[in-house]
mmCIF file of C-alpha atoms in Angstrom:
data_model
loop_
_atom_site.group_PDB
_atom_site.id
_atom_site.type_symbol
_atom_site.label_atom_id
_atom_site.label_comp_id
_atom_site.label_asym_id
_atom_site.label_seq_id
_atom_site.Cartn_x
_atom_site.Cartn_y
_atom_site.Cartn_z
ATOM 1 C CA MET A 1 8.831 25.234 23.720
ATOM 2 C CA SER A 2 10.590 24.558 27.302
ATOM 3 C CA HIS A 3 11.141 21.352 29.837
ATOM 4 C CA GLN A 4 8.644 22.802 32.014
ATOM 5 C CA SER A 5 5.383 24.215 29.904
ATOM 6 C CA LEU A 6 6.289 20.266 27.852
ATOM 7 C CA ARG A 7 5.620 18.378 30.707
ATOM 8 C CA GLU A 8 2.662 20.155 31.997
ATOM 9 C CA ARG A 9 1.091 19.402 28.027
ATOM 10 C CA PHE A 10 1.960 16.006 28.225
ATOM 11 C CA ASN A 11 1.109 16.492 32.271
ATOM 12 C CA THR A 12 4.069 13.680 33.236
ATOM 13 C CA SER A 13 7.146 13.249 34.866
ATOM 14 C CA LYS A 14 10.364 13.295 33.223
ATOM 15 C CA GLU A 15 10.761 9.548 33.572
ATOM 16 C CA GLU A 16 6.916 9.167 31.385
ATOM 17 C CA LEU A 17 8.143 11.976 28.575
ATOM 18 C CA ALA A 18 11.586 9.473 28.399
ATOM 19 C CA LYS A 19 9.861 6.311 28.492
ATOM 20 C CA LEU A 20 7.666 7.628 25.447
ATOM 21 C CA GLY A 21 11.133 8.841 23.735
ATOM 22 C CA SER A 22 11.905 5.514 24.874
ATOM 23 C CA GLU A 23 8.662 3.754 22.832
ATOM 24 C CA PHE A 24 9.162 6.310 19.760
ATOM 25 C CA ASN A 25 12.815 5.086 19.303
ATOM 26 C CA SER A 26 12.500 0.942 19.396
ATOM 27 C CA GLU A 27 8.133 1.053 17.863
ATOM 28 C CA ALA A 28 7.848 3.761 15.771
ATOM 29 C CA LEU A 29 11.881 4.299 13.543
ATOM 30 C CA PRO A 30 11.263 0.958 12.843
ATOM 31 C CA LEU A 31 7.990 1.459 11.233
ATOM 32 C CA LEU A 32 9.741 4.525 8.688
ATOM 33 C CA ASP A 33 11.818 2.077 6.046
ATOM 34 C CA LYS A 34 8.582 0.089 4.912
ATOM 35 C CA LEU A 35 6.799 3.669 4.278
ATOM 36 C CA TYR A 36 8.703 5.419 2.815
ATOM 37 C CA ASN A 37 9.171 2.552 0.032
ATOM 38 C CA THR A 38 5.387 1.772 0.057
ATOM 39 C CA SER A 39 5.275 5.596 -0.159
ATOM 40 C CA PHE A 40 7.458 5.515 -3.323
ATOM 41 C CA TRP A 41 5.532 2.398 -5.159
ATOM 42 C CA ILE A 42 1.831 4.667 -4.171
ATOM 43 C CA LEU A 43 3.384 8.105 -5.500
ATOM 44 C CA LEU A 44 5.552 6.874 -7.712
ATOM 45 C CA ASN A 45 8.023 9.926 -6.790
ATOM 46 C CA LYS A 46 10.792 10.431 -3.991
ATOM 47 C CA ARG A 47 10.320 14.162 -3.179
ATOM 48 C CA ALA A 48 6.311 13.754 -2.536
ATOM 49 C CA ALA A 49 7.002 10.474 -0.242
ATOM 50 C CA LYS A 50 9.727 11.646 1.391
ATOM 51 C CA LYS A 51 7.222 14.892 2.082
ATOM 52 C CA ILE A 52 4.940 12.817 3.777
ATOM 53 C CA ILE A 53 6.781 10.843 5.692
ATOM 54 C CA ARG A 54 8.762 13.548 7.442
ATOM 55 C CA GLN A 55 4.986 14.762 7.607
ATOM 56 C CA THR A 56 3.547 10.978 9.538
ATOM 57 C CA PHE A 57 6.523 11.167 11.195
ATOM 58 C CA TYR A 58 6.681 15.316 13.058
ATOM 59 C CA GLU A 59 2.475 14.783 13.447
ATOM 60 C CA ALA A 60 3.897 11.826 15.410
ATOM 61 C CA ILE A 61 6.290 13.175 17.756
ATOM 62 C CA GLU A 62 4.406 16.131 18.228
ATOM 63 C CA ASN A 63 0.758 14.825 19.109
ATOM 64 C CA CYS A 64 2.898 11.826 21.628
ATOM 65 C CA ASP A 65 0.638 12.476 24.057
ATOM 66 C CA ILE A 66 -2.451 11.106 22.260
ATOM 67 C CA THR A 67 -0.903 8.163 21.231
ATOM 68 C CA LYS A 68 0.389 7.320 24.742
ATOM 69 C CA ASN A 69 -3.590 7.790 26.019
ATOM 70 C CA TYR A 70 -5.042 5.860 23.033
ATOM 71 C CA ALA A 71 -3.363 4.014 20.464
ATOM 72 C CA ASP A 72 -0.209 2.391 20.057
ATOM 73 C CA TRP A 73 3.316 3.827 17.880
ATOM 74 C CA TYR A 74 1.866 1.172 15.129
ATOM 75 C CA SER A 75 -1.139 1.631 14.774
ATOM 76 C CA TRP A 76 -1.391 5.620 15.086
ATOM 77 C CA ILE A 77 2.207 6.287 13.077
ATOM 78 C CA HIS A 78 0.164 4.390 10.120
ATOM 79 C CA ARG A 79 -3.250 6.452 10.545
ATOM 80 C CA ILE A 80 -0.763 9.889 9.707
ATOM 81 C CA TRP A 81 0.560 7.774 6.801
ATOM 82 C CA MET A 82 -3.122 6.935 5.989
ATOM 83 C CA ARG A 83 -4.863 9.600 5.909
ATOM 84 C CA GLU A 84 -1.564 11.847 4.587
ATOM 85 C CA ILE A 85 -1.819 9.596 1.396
ATOM 86 C CA HIS A 86 -5.156 10.255 1.161
ATOM 87 C CA GLU A 87 -4.216 14.195 1.321
ATOM 88 C CA PHE A 88 -1.791 14.395 -1.361
ATOM 89 C CA TYR A 89 -4.262 12.358 -3.962
ATOM 90 C CA SER A 90 -7.236 14.684 -3.140
ATOM 91 C CA GLU A 91 -5.932 17.461 -4.514
ATOM 92 C CA ARG A 92 -4.700 16.506 -7.662
ATOM 93 C CA GLU A 93 -6.149 14.931 -10.531
ATOM 94 C CA ASN A 94 -6.338 11.816 -10.644
ATOM 95 C CA ASP A 95 -8.748 8.554 -12.297
ATOM 96 C CA LYS A 96 -11.628 8.840 -10.583
ATOM 97 C CA GLN A 97 -13.255 5.517 -11.654
ATOM 98 C CA THR A 98 -14.494 2.904 -9.469
ATOM 99 C CA VAL A 99 -16.167 0.056 -11.248
ATOM 100 C CA PHE A 100 -13.950 -2.363 -12.608
ATOM 101 C CA ASP A 101 -15.697 -5.099 -13.741
ATOM 102 C CA PHE A 102 -14.665 -5.182 -17.504
ATOM 103 C CA ILE A 103 -11.612 -6.537 -15.575
ATOM 104 C CA ASP A 104 -12.687 -8.940 -14.651
ATOM 105 C CA HIS A 105 -14.291 -10.406 -18.236
ATOM 106 C CA THR A 106 -11.075 -9.548 -20.158
ATOM 107 C CA LYS A 107 -10.070 -12.606 -21.365
ATOM 108 C CA VAL A 108 -6.458 -13.511 -21.357
ATOM 109 C CA ASP A 109 -4.619 -16.853 -22.613
ATOM 110 C CA ILE A 110 -2.128 -19.027 -20.539
ATOM 111 C CA ASN A 111 -0.111 -19.346 -23.315
ATOM 112 C CA ASP A 112 0.473 -15.003 -23.345
ATOM 113 C CA VAL A 113 0.822 -14.877 -20.442
ATOM 114 C CA GLU A 114 3.629 -17.772 -19.247
ATOM 115 C CA GLU A 115 5.191 -15.834 -22.337
ATOM 116 C CA PHE A 116 5.417 -12.776 -21.481
ATOM 117 C CA PHE A 117 6.663 -13.945 -17.706
ATOM 118 C CA ASN A 118 9.740 -15.935 -19.190
ATOM 119 C CA SER A 119 10.349 -12.736 -21.188
ATOM 120 C CA PRO A 120 13.073 -10.135 -19.903
ATOM 121 C CA LEU A 121 10.929 -7.397 -18.889
ATOM 122 C CA PRO A 122 12.730 -3.524 -19.398
ATOM 123 C CA ASP A 123 13.650 -1.830 -16.500
ATOM 124 C CA ASP A 124 10.683 1.008 -17.144
ATOM 125 C CA LYS A 125 8.348 -0.883 -18.076
ATOM 126 C CA LEU A 126 6.607 -1.959 -14.177
ATOM 127 C CA ILE A 127 6.393 2.401 -12.948
ATOM 128 C CA LYS A 128 5.478 3.335 -16.176
ATOM 129 C CA SER A 129 2.423 0.798 -15.946
ATOM 130 C CA LEU A 130 1.753 1.211 -12.466
ATOM 131 C CA GLU A 131 1.828 5.469 -13.380
ATOM 132 C CA LYS A 132 -1.610 4.679 -15.606
ATOM 133 C CA LEU A 133 -2.703 2.339 -13.043
ATOM 134 C CA PRO A 134 -6.126 4.234 -11.511
ATOM 135 C CA VAL A 135 -4.795 5.436 -7.852
ATOM 136 C CA VAL A 136 -7.916 3.171 -5.996
ATOM 137 C CA LEU A 137 -5.865 0.065 -7.370
ATOM 138 C CA ARG A 138 -2.546 1.044 -6.649
ATOM 139 C CA ILE A 139 -3.117 1.852 -3.116
ATOM 140 C CA PRO A 140 -4.036 -1.255 -1.294
ATOM 141 C CA MET A 141 -2.054 -3.942 -3.758
ATOM 142 C CA ILE A 142 1.710 -1.527 -2.880
ATOM 143 C CA MET A 143 0.455 -1.775 0.559
ATOM 144 C CA LYS A 144 0.097 -5.599 0.421
ATOM 145 C CA GLU A 145 2.931 -5.360 -1.737
ATOM 146 C CA ILE A 146 5.020 -4.292 -0.732
ATOM 147 C CA HIS A 147 4.762 -3.363 3.156
ATOM 148 C CA SER A 148 3.490 -7.324 3.711
ATOM 149 C CA LEU A 149 0.332 -5.995 5.488
ATOM 150 C CA ASN A 150 -2.597 -8.445 5.668
ATOM 151 C CA TYR A 151 -5.764 -8.009 4.829
ATOM 152 C CA GLU A 152 -7.583 -6.441 7.755
ATOM 153 C CA ILE A 153 -5.112 -4.331 7.888
ATOM 154 C CA ILE A 154 -4.826 -2.820 4.215
ATOM 155 C CA SER A 155 -8.881 -2.767 5.178
ATOM 156 C CA ASP A 156 -8.968 -0.776 8.499
ATOM 157 C CA LEU A 157 -6.710 1.819 7.130
ATOM 158 C CA ILE A 158 -8.350 2.104 3.792
ATOM 159 C CA ASP A 159 -11.472 2.339 5.868
ATOM 160 C CA VAL A 160 -13.200 -0.586 3.524
ATOM 161 C CA PRO A 161 -14.117 -4.095 3.604
ATOM 162 C CA ALA A 162 -11.410 -7.077 3.645
ATOM 163 C CA GLY A 163 -13.830 -8.433 0.829
ATOM 164 C CA VAL A 164 -13.364 -5.124 -1.635
ATOM 165 C CA ILE A 165 -9.708 -4.822 -0.360
ATOM 166 C CA ALA A 166 -9.368 -8.387 -1.981
ATOM 167 C CA THR A 167 -11.128 -7.792 -5.209
ATOM 168 C CA ARG A 168 -9.133 -4.437 -5.699
ATOM 169 C CA ILE A 169 -5.642 -6.004 -5.574
ATOM 170 C CA TYR A 170 -6.455 -8.637 -7.955
ATOM 171 C CA ARG A 171 -7.839 -6.481 -10.421
ATOM 172 C CA ALA A 172 -4.651 -4.147 -9.628
ATOM 173 C CA ARG A 173 -2.319 -6.964 -10.707
ATOM 174 C CA LYS A 174 -4.531 -8.076 -13.864
ATOM 175 C CA LEU A 175 -5.034 -3.974 -14.676
ATOM 176 C CA LEU A 176 -1.131 -3.994 -14.304
ATOM 177 C CA TYR A 177 -0.743 -7.455 -16.642
ATOM 178 C CA LEU A 178 -2.652 -6.052 -19.332
ATOM 179 C CA PHE A 179 -0.659 -2.843 -18.954
ATOM 180 C CA MET A 180 2.604 -3.936 -19.210
ATOM 181 C CA LYS A 181 1.497 -6.713 -22.043
ATOM 182 C CA GLY A 182 0.230 -3.306 -23.823
ATOM 183 C CA ASP A 183 -1.798 -4.414 -25.973
ATOM 184 C CA PHE A 184 -4.878 -3.408 -23.646
ATOM 185 C CA ASN A 185 -6.977 -0.535 -25.057
ATOM 186 C CA TYR A 186 -8.627 0.325 -21.419
ATOM 187 C CA GLU A 187 -10.307 4.246 -22.588
ATOM 188 C CA GLU A 188 -12.415 1.965 -24.303
ATOM 189 C CA GLN A 189 -12.704 -0.942 -22.310
ATOM 190 C CA LYS A 190 -13.734 1.840 -19.448
ATOM 191 C CA ARG A 191 -16.565 2.858 -21.940
ATOM 192 C CA LEU A 192 -17.920 -1.012 -22.298
ATOM 193 C CA ARG A 193 -18.411 -1.036 -18.798
ATOM 194 C CA THR A 194 -22.468 -0.345 -18.998
ATOM 195 C CA GLN A 195 -23.327 -2.912 -20.924
ATOM 196 C CA GLN A 196 -20.970 -5.788 -18.313
ATOM 197 C CA GLY A 197 -23.873 -5.028 -15.543
ATOM 198 C CA SER A 198 -22.623 -6.104 -12.354
ATOM 199 C CA SER A 199 -20.238 -9.208 -12.141
ATOM 200 C CA LYS A 200 -19.831 -12.031 -9.822
ATOM 201 C CA LEU A 201 -17.516 -13.380 -11.819
ATOM 202 C CA ILE A 202 -15.289 -11.373 -9.260
ATOM 203 C CA PHE A 203 -16.978 -13.620 -6.070
ATOM 204 C CA ASP A 204 -14.369 -15.991 -7.769
ATOM 205 C CA LEU A 205 -11.444 -14.891 -9.382
ATOM 206 C CA ARG A 206 -11.243 -12.157 -6.290
ATOM 207 C CA ARG A 207 -10.251 -15.560 -4.153
ATOM 208 C CA THR A 208 -6.618 -16.139 -6.602
ATOM 209 C CA ALA A 209 -5.023 -13.302 -5.471
ATOM 210 C CA ILE A 210 -6.358 -13.753 -1.461
ATOM 211 C CA LEU A 211 -5.058 -17.491 -2.079
ATOM 212 C CA VAL A 212 -1.344 -16.151 -3.644
ATOM 213 C CA ASP A 213 -0.964 -13.955 -0.456
ATOM 214 C CA ASP A 214 -1.784 -16.499 1.263
ATOM 215 C CA GLU A 215 -4.894 -15.098 3.727
ATOM 216 C CA LEU A 216 -7.270 -18.122 2.891
ATOM 217 C CA SER A 217 -7.987 -20.212 6.042
ATOM 218 C CA LEU A 218 -6.859 -24.309 5.438
ATOM 219 C CA GLU A 219 -10.349 -24.706 4.995
ATOM 220 C CA GLN A 220 -11.215 -22.209 2.517
ATOM 221 C CA LYS A 221 -7.920 -23.659 1.113
ATOM 222 C CA ALA A 222 -8.685 -27.541 0.311
ATOM 223 C CA ALA A 223 -12.685 -26.432 -0.738
ATOM 224 C CA PHE A 224 -10.914 -23.527 -2.835
ATOM 225 C CA ASN A 225 -8.313 -25.697 -4.606
ATOM 226 C CA GLU A 226 -10.501 -29.089 -4.603
ATOM 227 C CA SER A 227 -13.692 -26.734 -6.799
ATOM 228 C CA THR A 228 -11.329 -24.445 -9.452
ATOM 229 C CA THR A 229 -8.776 -24.998 -9.821
ATOM 230 C CA ASN A 230 -8.832 -27.431 -12.613
ATOM 231 C CA THR A 231 -10.104 -25.006 -14.532
ATOM 232 C CA ASN A 232 -8.618 -23.300 -17.247
ATOM 233 C CA LEU A 233 -9.897 -19.165 -16.030
ATOM 234 C CA VAL A 234 -8.325 -19.983 -12.741
ATOM 235 C CA LYS A 235 -5.242 -21.456 -13.479
ATOM 236 C CA VAL A 236 -4.625 -18.411 -15.511
ATOM 237 C CA GLU A 237 -5.551 -15.382 -13.099
ATOM 238 C CA THR A 238 -3.606 -17.391 -10.634
ATOM 239 C CA LEU A 239 -0.745 -17.776 -12.414
ATOM 240 C CA ILE A 240 -0.932 -13.418 -12.892
ATOM 241 C CA GLN A 241 -1.512 -12.740 -9.605
ATOM 242 C CA SER A 242 0.822 -15.150 -9.147
ATOM 243 C CA GLU A 243 3.314 -13.347 -11.224
ATOM 244 C CA ILE A 244 2.918 -9.503 -10.798
ATOM 245 C CA LYS A 245 3.630 -10.190 -6.591
ATOM 246 C CA LYS A 246 7.675 -11.807 -7.859
ATOM 247 C CA LEU A 247 8.471 -8.708 -9.991
ATOM 248 C CA PHE A 248 7.450 -6.856 -6.645
ATOM 249 C CA SER A 249 8.999 -8.871 -4.526
ATOM 250 C CA SER A 250 12.530 -8.641 -5.846
ATOM 251 C CA ILE A 251 12.526 -4.366 -5.163
ATOM 252 C CA SER A 252 15.466 -2.855 -3.083
ATOM 253 C CA PRO A 253 14.398 -0.338 -1.396
ATOM 254 C CA ASP A 254 16.565 3.116 -0.967
ATOM 255 C CA ASN A 255 18.609 3.186 1.643
ATOM 256 C CA ARG A 256 20.333 6.350 1.255
ATOM 257 C CA ALA A 257 17.013 8.253 1.071
ATOM 258 C CA ILE A 258 15.641 6.134 3.936
ATOM 259 C CA ALA A 259 19.508 6.251 6.369
ATOM 260 C CA ARG A 260 19.055 10.301 5.703
ATOM 261 C CA MET A 261 15.165 11.559 6.584
ATOM 262 C CA ARG A 262 16.286 8.856 9.732
ATOM 263 C CA ALA A 263 18.585 11.091 10.795
ATOM 264 C CA LYS A 264 16.100 13.857 11.005
ATOM 265 C CA ILE A 265 12.867 12.662 12.559
ATOM 266 C CA GLU A 266 16.188 11.787 15.784
ATOM 267 C CA ARG A 267 17.277 15.137 16.090
ATOM 268 C CA LYS A 268 13.263 15.851 15.956
ATOM 269 C CA ALA A 269 12.050 13.088 18.062
ATOM 270 C CA ASN A 270 15.565 13.785 20.650
ATOM 271 C CA LYS A 271 14.629 17.691 20.912
ATOM 272 C CA ARG A 272 11.527 16.526 21.911
ATOM 273 C CA LEU A 273 11.284 13.629 24.198
ATOM 274 C CA TRP A 274 14.630 11.701 26.020
ATOM 275 C CA LYS A 275 16.631 14.849 25.901
ATOM 276 C CA GLN A 276 13.819 17.138 26.989
ATOM 277 C CA VAL A 277 14.264 15.492 30.605
#
């Protein structure tokens, strides 16, 4: 694309094109690290994660006239990225299960939980258990744990209410624990869900996730602590939420893969934007 045709497309001056390039460099590129790591832990596939990140940033560069007019770089990049994630899974078979109240009713013993998390975990235990986790649960949990997005942003990107996000994150962590522990028959429990009916229990249980994620207001936290933290049920569920969160806190980024992708994306941006002037 010639310099002139690019300027006609954007309907901007050379200086404004240079400004777009500068904004991309300072506002968009710093998102690459978190987005790649989040993509990997959602997809559990390096090649697929790299492809999604390249597609996300290349589209943002190609269409940054829309970015400039209608959204900031952060919002634009994340919306493209979320669409790529959904498209990836829409083309593949995955767990179509959407009713997960059997997770809420699965009882766990606090001594078993403490013993499990005080013992060393095999290196591949987390990934193998994540592979079993339904995508609808895995995506918001990973967005929280790896990207550190708050419930409101996750809610906006996935387009479901924040309360639903809290429910999915709570259930994702508990189910992940059950998978790692190794004695949970997921298929059998799914079949039992019709016997459970709708679960009001989740409205109490999901607050253990919200508490651990520090998403309760001070007033809500005080009320929660006063009313429920003395019950054994809440204690064990809070412990599971907290310990699963700790597992993700020690994950290191794949810096070599990130550096190579950043170099390619920078070259693309240079060609399209600031070096056009």
